[in-house]
Amino acid sequence: MTLRNFDPQTADSLQAELNRQRDGLEMIPSENFVSMAVLEALGSIATNKYAEGYPGKRYYGGCEKIDEIESLAIERAKQIFGAEHVNVQPLSGAPANIAAYEALLEPGDTVLGMDLSHGGHLTHGHPVTQSAKIYNFVRYKTNAEGKLDLENLREMAIEHKPKLILVGYSAYSREIDFERVQEIADEVGAMTMADIAHIAGLVAAGEMNNPVPIFDLVTTTTHKTLRGPRGGMIMCKMKHAKAVNKAVFPGLQGGPHENVIAAKAVAFKEALLPEFKEYARQIKLNAKVLERIFNERGYRLMFGGTDNHLLLIDVTPKGTTGAEAETALDKAGITVNKNMIPDDPRSPMDPSGIRLGTPALTSRGMKEAEMAQIGAWIDEAIMNRADDAKLESIRQQVKLMTAKFPLYEGLEY
Ligand SMILES: *Cc1c(COP(=O)(O)O)cnc(C)c1O
């Protein structure tokens, strides 16, 4: 019984979503397109198995083959990042961070994390999260030029004596000097944690600094630039291995999603290929083209530009807002997300900026020439945001372009 025969309603929605992914320009920087091999593992029979525990030490029988799969994922992750210990069970990035805090901290401990509007993530201590009720998060900010300010970080570390210094961001587009952060942590006796959820693929390819050999602990998602299934992962020094494993299971989670772990293993194999290095290099080249176009056209780039896969752009100089720009771009077939800019005077639901990135389009094979055209379309859509006919005409041109970069050829629901 196929999905289409059994449940045409779900099949219809999946097909429509596939068409949306095919026809539009996906520029949300946390999104990507996994390979058919990753999809196959994700949809595999490994989903049927309960395997609470870890390879070789499970609470259920029949885990021999599942152990092989999970061990493969762990070994490949170690190889990619140079990690001493890896836990591939976190269900996603947020639970990976919660488990990491549980492994390293006691309730009430102080953590230095970056402010959300300056590029940090909700899970780095935003008051709406449960973690913020358990630990004492102190938020640092980027400096007036918009860069990560390690001198200020050092001063705050000396003042607040944190147990943990947390770096790694969601909307920050610059390189991070992990060695300097580690020196600061050593000076005040703090532990270090990096959340490389966004940049993991670039780190894996050697296109950005790698904190794993330096820091106490590193968390990541596997579904952003790393181009694997939706999931999380924790890498750490051996001295934290036991605490990390305990924090993930039984501390936070139950049975691991072994189909997802199988898909992680496949994605890690891909990340070890020379083609993946090329992919990561192209992600950055493509982002640089967009940086140039938006500079030329008078937008304000936060953090002064980009060293990675994303741009955070203040659209208010164009007389519009993040929400308005997002809506206009949607109509033009270009998907981005509205985003706060540092110390945004506007509200989270209608902030000053948009955030966009190149990982998904680069996965489709798009290069510099396409980026130049796309940058021009984005500007045109924003400048003509009230002109539905103009937005529709861009959408038609977008469709012609995307048709030249087939996505999941032959796939049908
Ligand atoms: C995306 C992201 C997360 C959360 O990942 P989810 O899989 O959505 O839970 C955590 N930290 C950072 C820095 C992120 O960008």
Short mmCIF file of C-alpha atoms and ligand atoms in Angstrom, two decimals:
data_model
loop_
_atom_site.label_atom_id
_atom_site.label_comp_id
_atom_site.label_asym_id
_atom_site.label_seq_id
_atom_site.Cartn_x
_atom_site.Cartn_y
_atom_site.Cartn_z
CA MET A 1 0.00 0.00 0.00
CA THR A 2 1.61 3.24 -1.06
CA LEU A 3 1.20 6.51 0.79
CA ARG A 4 -0.79 7.94 -2.13
CA ASN A 5 -3.25 5.03 -2.09
CA PHE A 6 -3.68 4.93 1.66
CA ASP A 7 -3.64 8.63 2.57
CA PRO A 8 -4.15 10.93 -0.40
CA GLN A 9 -4.60 13.95 1.90
CA THR A 10 -1.10 13.66 3.35
CA ALA A 11 0.31 12.71 -0.07
CA ASP A 12 -1.28 15.81 -1.61
CA SER A 13 0.28 18.07 1.00
CA LEU A 14 3.68 16.43 0.62
CA GLN A 15 3.51 16.76 -3.16
CA ALA A 16 2.51 20.41 -2.89
CA GLU A 17 5.40 21.01 -0.45
CA LEU A 18 7.80 19.27 -2.84
CA ASN A 19 6.55 21.52 -5.64
CA ARG A 20 7.07 24.57 -3.41
CA GLN A 21 10.63 23.48 -2.67
CA ARG A 22 11.25 22.87 -6.37
CA ASP A 23 9.73 26.09 -7.73
CA GLY A 24 10.99 28.64 -5.22
CA LEU A 25 14.32 30.03 -4.09
CA GLU A 26 14.95 28.68 -0.59
CA MET A 27 17.13 31.20 1.21
CA ILE A 28 16.41 30.58 4.88
CA PRO A 29 20.02 30.04 6.02
CA SER A 30 19.12 27.22 8.43
CA GLU A 31 17.54 25.13 5.66
CA ASN A 32 19.04 22.76 3.14
CA PHE A 33 18.18 19.89 0.78
CA VAL A 34 19.37 16.46 1.88
CA SER A 35 20.49 13.85 -0.64
CA MET A 36 18.30 10.95 -1.76
CA ALA A 37 20.61 8.63 0.22
CA VAL A 38 19.94 10.61 3.42
CA LEU A 39 16.19 10.56 2.69
CA GLU A 40 16.30 6.80 2.17
CA ALA A 41 18.03 6.17 5.50
CA LEU A 42 15.62 8.57 7.22
CA GLY A 43 12.63 6.67 5.86
CA SER A 44 14.14 3.30 6.74
CA ILE A 45 13.02 0.46 9.02
CA ALA A 46 15.53 1.63 11.64
CA THR A 47 12.61 3.73 12.93
CA ASN A 48 11.08 0.52 14.31
CA LYS A 49 13.77 -0.22 16.86
CA TYR A 50 13.91 0.75 20.52
CA ALA A 51 17.54 1.16 21.57
CA GLU A 52 17.67 3.07 24.87
CA GLY A 53 21.27 3.24 25.99
CA TYR A 54 24.42 3.36 23.87
CA PRO A 55 26.19 0.96 21.47
CA GLY A 56 27.20 -2.16 23.43
CA LYS A 57 25.13 -1.10 26.49
CA ARG A 58 21.45 -1.17 25.58
CA TYR A 59 18.35 -1.76 27.65
CA TYR A 60 16.73 -3.77 24.82
CA GLY A 61 17.67 -6.91 22.91
CA GLY A 62 18.21 -7.10 19.17
CA CYS A 63 20.34 -3.99 18.96
CA GLU A 64 23.39 -5.51 17.19
CA LYS A 65 22.75 -3.91 13.80
CA ILE A 66 21.53 -0.67 15.34
CA ASP A 67 24.80 -0.58 17.30
CA GLU A 68 26.70 -0.82 14.00
CA ILE A 69 24.74 2.09 12.57
CA GLU A 70 25.15 4.34 15.62
CA SER A 71 28.86 3.48 15.95
CA LEU A 72 29.38 4.35 12.28
CA ALA A 73 27.77 7.75 12.78
CA ILE A 74 29.92 8.38 15.88
CA GLU A 75 33.19 7.33 14.20
CA ARG A 76 32.53 9.46 11.14
CA ALA A 77 31.66 12.50 13.24
CA LYS A 78 34.89 12.04 15.22
CA GLN A 79 36.81 11.88 11.96
CA ILE A 80 35.16 14.99 10.50
CA PHE A 81 35.57 17.25 13.51
CA GLY A 82 38.49 15.69 15.37
CA ALA A 83 36.29 15.00 18.40
CA GLU A 84 37.33 12.90 21.40
CA HIS A 85 33.74 11.91 22.20
CA VAL A 86 30.50 12.17 20.22
CA ASN A 87 26.85 11.66 21.15
CA VAL A 88 24.62 11.44 18.06
CA GLN A 89 21.34 10.91 19.92
CA PRO A 90 20.10 14.49 20.58
CA LEU A 91 16.79 14.86 18.77
CA SER A 92 17.59 18.36 17.59
CA GLY A 93 19.72 21.42 18.30
CA ALA A 94 17.67 22.75 21.23
CA PRO A 95 17.65 19.44 23.15
CA ALA A 96 21.40 19.08 22.46
CA ASN A 97 21.94 22.43 24.19
CA ILE A 98 19.69 21.54 27.13
CA ALA A 99 21.60 18.27 27.59
CA ALA A 100 24.93 20.09 27.32
CA TYR A 101 23.93 22.52 30.10
CA GLU A 102 22.79 19.58 32.22
CA ALA A 103 26.15 17.86 31.63
CA LEU A 104 28.32 20.88 32.50
CA LEU A 105 26.32 22.97 35.00
CA GLU A 106 24.51 22.98 38.33
CA PRO A 107 21.28 24.97 38.75
CA GLY A 108 22.09 28.62 39.43
CA ASP A 109 25.45 28.55 37.62
CA THR A 110 26.34 31.58 35.52
CA VAL A 111 26.67 31.33 31.73
CA LEU A 112 27.87 34.04 29.36
CA GLY A 113 25.83 33.80 26.14
CA MET A 114 25.18 36.19 23.28
CA ASP A 115 22.04 38.31 23.16
CA LEU A 116 19.38 37.03 20.73
CA SER A 117 19.14 40.25 18.74
CA HIS A 118 22.92 40.28 18.30
CA GLY A 119 22.88 36.86 16.62
CA GLY A 120 22.53 34.45 19.56
CA HIS A 121 19.95 31.66 19.78
CA LEU A 122 16.87 31.39 21.99
CA THR A 123 18.45 28.38 23.74
CA HIS A 124 21.40 30.55 24.80
CA GLY A 125 19.50 31.95 27.73
CA HIS A 126 16.56 33.92 26.38
CA PRO A 127 14.12 34.55 29.23
CA VAL A 128 11.33 32.59 27.44
CA THR A 129 13.29 29.32 27.75
CA GLN A 130 13.25 26.81 30.58
CA SER A 131 17.07 26.93 30.73
CA ALA A 132 16.91 30.62 31.65
CA LYS A 133 14.89 29.66 34.74
CA ILE A 134 17.49 27.09 35.78
CA TYR A 135 20.77 28.90 35.08
CA ASN A 136 21.90 32.48 35.42
CA PHE A 137 22.50 33.64 31.85
CA VAL A 138 24.36 36.91 31.34
CA ARG A 139 24.09 38.20 27.78
CA TYR A 140 26.95 39.80 25.89
CA LYS A 141 26.55 41.83 22.72
CA THR A 142 28.40 42.68 19.54
CA ASN A 143 30.22 46.02 19.52
CA ALA A 144 29.14 49.24 17.79
CA GLU A 145 30.72 48.07 14.51
CA GLY A 146 28.65 44.92 14.90
CA LYS A 147 31.52 42.54 15.53
CA LEU A 148 31.91 40.01 18.28
CA ASP A 149 33.86 41.97 20.91
CA LEU A 150 36.23 39.61 22.68
CA GLU A 151 37.71 42.38 24.83
CA ASN A 152 34.23 43.09 26.17
CA LEU A 153 33.64 39.36 26.55
CA ARG A 154 36.82 39.18 28.65
CA GLU A 155 35.74 42.10 30.84
CA MET A 156 32.33 40.51 31.38
CA ALA A 157 33.96 37.16 32.15
CA ILE A 158 36.16 38.79 34.79
CA GLU A 159 33.15 40.63 36.26
CA HIS A 160 30.62 37.76 36.28
CA LYS A 161 32.96 34.75 36.76
CA PRO A 162 30.84 32.42 34.62
CA LYS A 163 31.08 28.65 34.91
CA LEU A 164 30.59 28.47 31.13
CA ILE A 165 31.29 30.76 28.18
CA LEU A 166 29.03 30.09 25.21
CA VAL A 167 29.74 31.14 21.62
CA GLY A 168 28.29 30.12 18.24
CA TYR A 169 25.27 31.87 16.79
CA SER A 170 22.19 31.83 14.54
CA ALA A 171 22.35 35.17 12.80
CA TYR A 172 26.01 36.17 13.13
CA SER A 173 27.93 36.19 9.88
CA ARG A 174 31.54 36.50 10.99
CA GLU A 175 34.37 34.15 11.87
CA ILE A 176 34.93 33.36 15.55
CA ASP A 177 38.39 33.23 17.19
CA PHE A 178 37.82 30.14 19.35
CA GLU A 179 41.43 30.08 20.57
CA ARG A 180 41.09 33.57 22.02
CA VAL A 181 37.78 32.63 23.67
CA GLN A 182 39.48 29.60 25.23
CA GLU A 183 42.28 31.85 26.58
CA ILE A 184 39.68 34.13 28.18
CA ALA A 185 37.92 31.12 29.69
CA ASP A 186 41.20 29.78 31.05
CA GLU A 187 41.93 33.16 32.61
CA VAL A 188 38.68 33.11 34.62
CA GLY A 189 38.45 29.33 35.11
CA ALA A 190 35.36 28.89 32.93
CA MET A 191 34.45 26.00 30.65
CA THR A 192 33.81 26.62 26.94
CA MET A 193 30.92 25.60 24.74
CA ALA A 194 30.40 26.38 21.06
CA ASP A 195 27.06 25.90 19.30
CA ILE A 196 27.96 25.45 15.64
CA ALA A 197 24.39 24.58 14.56
CA HIS A 198 24.56 26.95 11.59
CA ILE A 199 28.16 26.60 10.49
CA ALA A 200 28.85 22.89 11.09
CA GLY A 201 29.06 22.12 7.36
CA LEU A 202 31.54 24.93 6.80
CA VAL A 203 33.59 23.75 9.79
CA ALA A 204 33.46 20.16 8.53
CA ALA A 205 34.87 21.27 5.20
CA GLY A 206 37.64 23.35 6.79
CA GLU A 207 36.03 26.57 5.55
CA MET A 208 35.57 28.00 9.05
CA ASN A 209 37.48 27.69 12.32
CA ASN A 210 36.85 24.43 14.17
CA PRO A 211 36.24 24.75 17.93
CA VAL A 212 36.04 20.98 18.56
CA PRO A 213 39.76 20.37 19.25
CA ILE A 214 39.88 23.48 21.47
CA PHE A 215 36.64 23.73 23.47
CA ASP A 216 35.24 21.63 26.30
CA LEU A 217 32.05 20.93 24.39
CA VAL A 218 30.48 21.66 21.01
CA THR A 219 26.84 21.20 20.03
CA THR A 220 25.40 21.27 16.55
CA THR A 221 22.38 20.51 14.48
CA THR A 222 22.89 18.08 11.61
CA HIS A 223 20.32 19.61 9.24
CA LYS A 224 21.68 23.07 8.47
CA THR A 225 24.92 23.51 6.49
CA LEU A 226 25.91 19.95 7.43
CA ARG A 227 23.07 18.82 5.11
CA GLY A 228 21.93 15.81 7.11
CA PRO A 229 18.60 14.84 8.68
CA ARG A 230 16.86 17.10 11.22
CA GLY A 231 18.73 16.31 14.43
CA GLY A 232 21.40 17.30 16.93
CA MET A 233 24.80 16.16 18.14
CA ILE A 234 27.18 16.81 21.02
CA MET A 235 30.97 16.60 20.75
CA CYS A 236 33.21 16.97 23.79
CA LYS A 237 36.47 16.27 25.50
CA MET A 238 36.73 12.78 26.98
CA LYS A 239 36.50 14.18 30.53
CA HIS A 240 32.88 15.25 29.82
CA ALA A 241 31.87 12.08 27.94
CA LYS A 242 30.11 10.31 30.81
CA ALA A 243 28.22 13.42 31.93
CA VAL A 244 27.11 14.14 28.35
CA ASN A 245 25.85 10.62 27.73
CA LYS A 246 23.97 10.61 31.04
CA ALA A 247 22.46 14.01 30.34
CA VAL A 248 21.10 12.94 26.92
CA PHE A 249 19.85 9.56 28.14
CA PRO A 250 18.30 9.05 30.65
CA GLY A 251 18.55 12.73 31.67
CA LEU A 252 16.51 14.21 28.86
CA GLN A 253 15.45 11.69 26.23
CA GLY A 254 14.13 8.17 25.89
CA GLY A 255 14.71 5.91 22.90
CA PRO A 256 17.02 7.37 20.26
CA HIS A 257 15.65 7.87 16.73
CA GLU A 258 17.85 5.31 15.01
CA ASN A 259 16.48 6.04 11.53
CA VAL A 260 17.68 9.62 12.00
CA ILE A 261 21.00 8.36 13.32
CA ALA A 262 21.35 6.16 10.20
CA ALA A 263 20.70 9.27 8.09
CA LYS A 264 23.32 11.16 10.13
CA ALA A 265 25.83 8.40 9.31
CA VAL A 266 25.05 8.82 5.60
CA ALA A 267 25.33 12.62 5.76
CA PHE A 268 28.67 12.33 7.57
CA LYS A 269 29.97 10.03 4.83
CA GLU A 270 28.99 12.73 2.33
CA ALA A 271 30.69 15.41 4.42
CA LEU A 272 33.96 13.46 4.24
CA LEU A 273 33.99 13.54 0.41
CA PRO A 274 36.07 16.06 -1.57
CA GLU A 275 32.81 17.25 -3.21
CA PHE A 276 31.62 18.50 0.15
CA LYS A 277 34.67 20.76 0.46
CA GLU A 278 33.77 22.21 -2.93
CA TYR A 279 30.17 22.65 -1.75
CA ALA A 280 31.20 24.57 1.36
CA ARG A 281 33.58 26.77 -0.61
CA GLN A 282 30.78 27.59 -3.06
CA ILE A 283 28.37 28.44 -0.21
CA LYS A 284 30.79 31.16 0.88
CA LEU A 285 31.50 32.41 -2.66
CA ASN A 286 27.75 32.67 -3.25
CA ALA A 287 27.22 34.61 -0.01
CA LYS A 288 29.98 37.03 -1.05
CA VAL A 289 28.16 37.79 -4.31
CA LEU A 290 25.01 38.68 -2.37
CA GLU A 291 27.08 40.81 0.03
CA ARG A 292 28.42 42.82 -2.93
CA ILE A 293 24.97 43.29 -4.53
CA PHE A 294 23.29 44.46 -1.30
CA ASN A 295 26.18 46.83 -0.57
CA GLU A 296 25.95 48.29 -4.06
CA ARG A 297 22.21 48.78 -3.68
CA GLY A 298 22.33 50.66 -0.42
CA TYR A 299 21.25 48.10 2.18
CA ARG A 300 22.86 48.05 5.61
CA LEU A 301 24.63 44.74 6.21
CA MET A 302 24.86 43.88 9.89
CA PHE A 303 28.28 42.83 11.21
CA GLY A 304 29.70 44.63 8.15
CA GLY A 305 29.21 41.69 5.78
CA THR A 306 29.78 37.95 5.86
CA ASP A 307 32.50 35.31 6.33
CA ASN A 308 30.04 32.43 6.19
CA HIS A 309 26.79 31.35 4.55
CA LEU A 310 24.43 34.08 5.76
CA LEU A 311 23.65 37.77 5.71
CA LEU A 312 21.63 39.79 8.19
CA ILE A 313 20.30 42.82 6.37
CA ASP A 314 18.69 45.96 7.78
CA VAL A 315 15.94 46.82 5.27
CA THR A 316 14.69 49.95 7.04
CA PRO A 317 16.96 52.24 4.94
CA LYS A 318 14.63 51.20 2.09
CA GLY A 319 11.58 52.45 3.97
CA THR A 320 10.30 48.97 4.75
CA THR A 321 10.39 46.41 7.58
CA GLY A 322 11.51 42.81 7.94
CA ALA A 323 7.96 41.45 7.90
CA GLU A 324 6.97 43.52 4.87
CA ALA A 325 10.09 42.48 2.98
CA GLU A 326 9.54 38.81 3.88
CA THR A 327 5.96 38.96 2.57
CA ALA A 328 6.97 40.69 -0.69
CA LEU A 329 9.75 38.16 -1.25
CA ASP A 330 7.32 35.30 -0.59
CA LYS A 331 5.10 36.62 -3.36
CA ALA A 332 8.17 36.73 -5.61
CA GLY A 333 8.97 33.07 -4.87
CA ILE A 334 11.96 33.85 -2.65
CA THR A 335 11.88 32.50 0.92
CA VAL A 336 13.81 34.40 3.60
CA ASN A 337 13.04 35.16 7.24
CA LYS A 338 12.43 38.41 9.02
CA ASN A 339 14.96 38.85 11.80
CA MET A 340 15.89 41.22 14.60
CA ILE A 341 19.01 43.32 14.11
CA PRO A 342 21.28 44.13 17.09
CA ASP A 343 19.34 46.24 19.63
CA ASP A 344 16.42 46.32 17.22
CA PRO A 345 14.06 49.20 18.06
CA ARG A 346 11.24 47.25 16.36
CA SER A 347 9.36 44.17 17.59
CA PRO A 348 10.26 40.49 16.96
CA MET A 349 7.10 40.02 14.86
CA ASP A 350 8.00 42.98 12.66
CA PRO A 351 11.73 43.57 13.08
CA SER A 352 14.09 45.75 11.03
CA GLY A 353 15.91 43.00 9.22
CA ILE A 354 15.81 39.94 7.03
CA ARG A 355 18.20 37.02 7.29
CA LEU A 356 19.10 35.02 4.23
CA GLY A 357 21.70 32.49 3.18
CA THR A 358 23.06 30.32 0.43
CA PRO A 359 23.33 26.68 1.66
CA ALA A 360 20.11 25.37 0.06
CA LEU A 361 20.57 27.12 -3.29
CA THR A 362 24.18 25.96 -3.41
CA SER A 363 22.97 22.38 -2.87
CA ARG A 364 20.88 22.82 -6.02
CA GLY A 365 24.04 23.73 -7.93
CA MET A 366 23.59 27.48 -8.16
CA LYS A 367 26.73 29.59 -8.44
CA GLU A 368 27.89 33.21 -8.72
CA ALA A 369 25.89 34.07 -11.86
CA GLU A 370 22.60 32.91 -10.32
CA MET A 371 23.38 34.74 -7.06
CA ALA A 372 23.90 38.03 -8.89
CA GLN A 373 20.51 37.64 -10.56
CA ILE A 374 18.83 36.59 -7.32
CA GLY A 375 20.30 39.55 -5.44
CA ALA A 376 18.90 41.86 -8.08
CA TRP A 377 15.46 40.21 -7.83
CA ILE A 378 15.45 40.56 -4.04
CA ASP A 379 16.16 44.28 -4.32
CA GLU A 380 13.53 44.69 -7.06
CA ALA A 381 10.93 42.84 -4.98
CA ILE A 382 11.64 44.98 -1.91
CA MET A 383 11.57 48.21 -3.90
CA ASN A 384 8.30 47.18 -5.61
CA ARG A 385 6.73 45.55 -2.58
CA ALA A 386 3.27 47.05 -3.18
CA ASP A 387 3.21 46.08 -6.87
CA ASP A 388 1.70 42.58 -7.02
CA ALA A 389 2.07 42.37 -10.81
CA LYS A 390 5.79 43.08 -10.52
CA LEU A 391 6.19 40.50 -7.73
CA GLU A 392 4.32 37.93 -9.84
CA SER A 393 6.60 38.62 -12.80
CA ILE A 394 9.67 38.00 -10.61
CA ARG A 395 8.04 34.78 -9.41
CA GLN A 396 7.69 33.60 -13.01
CA GLN A 397 11.37 34.34 -13.68
CA VAL A 398 12.31 32.52 -10.46
CA LYS A 399 10.38 29.49 -11.69
CA LEU A 400 12.28 29.51 -14.99
CA MET A 401 15.58 29.62 -13.12
CA THR A 402 14.74 26.89 -10.61
CA ALA A 403 13.55 24.61 -13.43
CA LYS A 404 17.16 24.55 -14.62
CA PHE A 405 18.29 23.13 -11.24
CA PRO A 406 16.21 19.97 -10.78
CA LEU A 407 15.42 18.93 -7.21
CA TYR A 408 14.70 15.29 -6.28
CA GLU A 409 14.27 14.25 -9.92
CA GLY A 410 11.77 11.43 -10.26
CA LEU A 411 10.41 11.84 -6.72
CA GLU A 412 6.62 11.90 -6.51
CA TYR A 413 4.10 11.42 -3.69
C1 LIG B 1 19.06 26.20 14.84
C2 LIG B 1 19.82 26.44 16.08
C3 LIG B 1 19.53 25.72 17.24
C4 LIG B 1 18.30 24.87 17.43
O1 LIG B 1 18.16 23.81 16.60
P1 LIG B 1 16.73 23.06 16.50
O2 LIG B 1 17.12 21.85 15.72
O3 LIG B 1 15.84 23.98 15.78
O4 LIG B 1 16.28 22.74 17.86
C5 LIG B 1 20.37 25.89 18.35
N1 LIG B 1 21.40 26.73 18.29
C6 LIG B 1 21.68 27.47 17.19
C7 LIG B 1 22.85 28.40 17.21
C8 LIG B 1 20.90 27.35 16.06
O5 LIG B 1 21.15 28.10 15.00
#
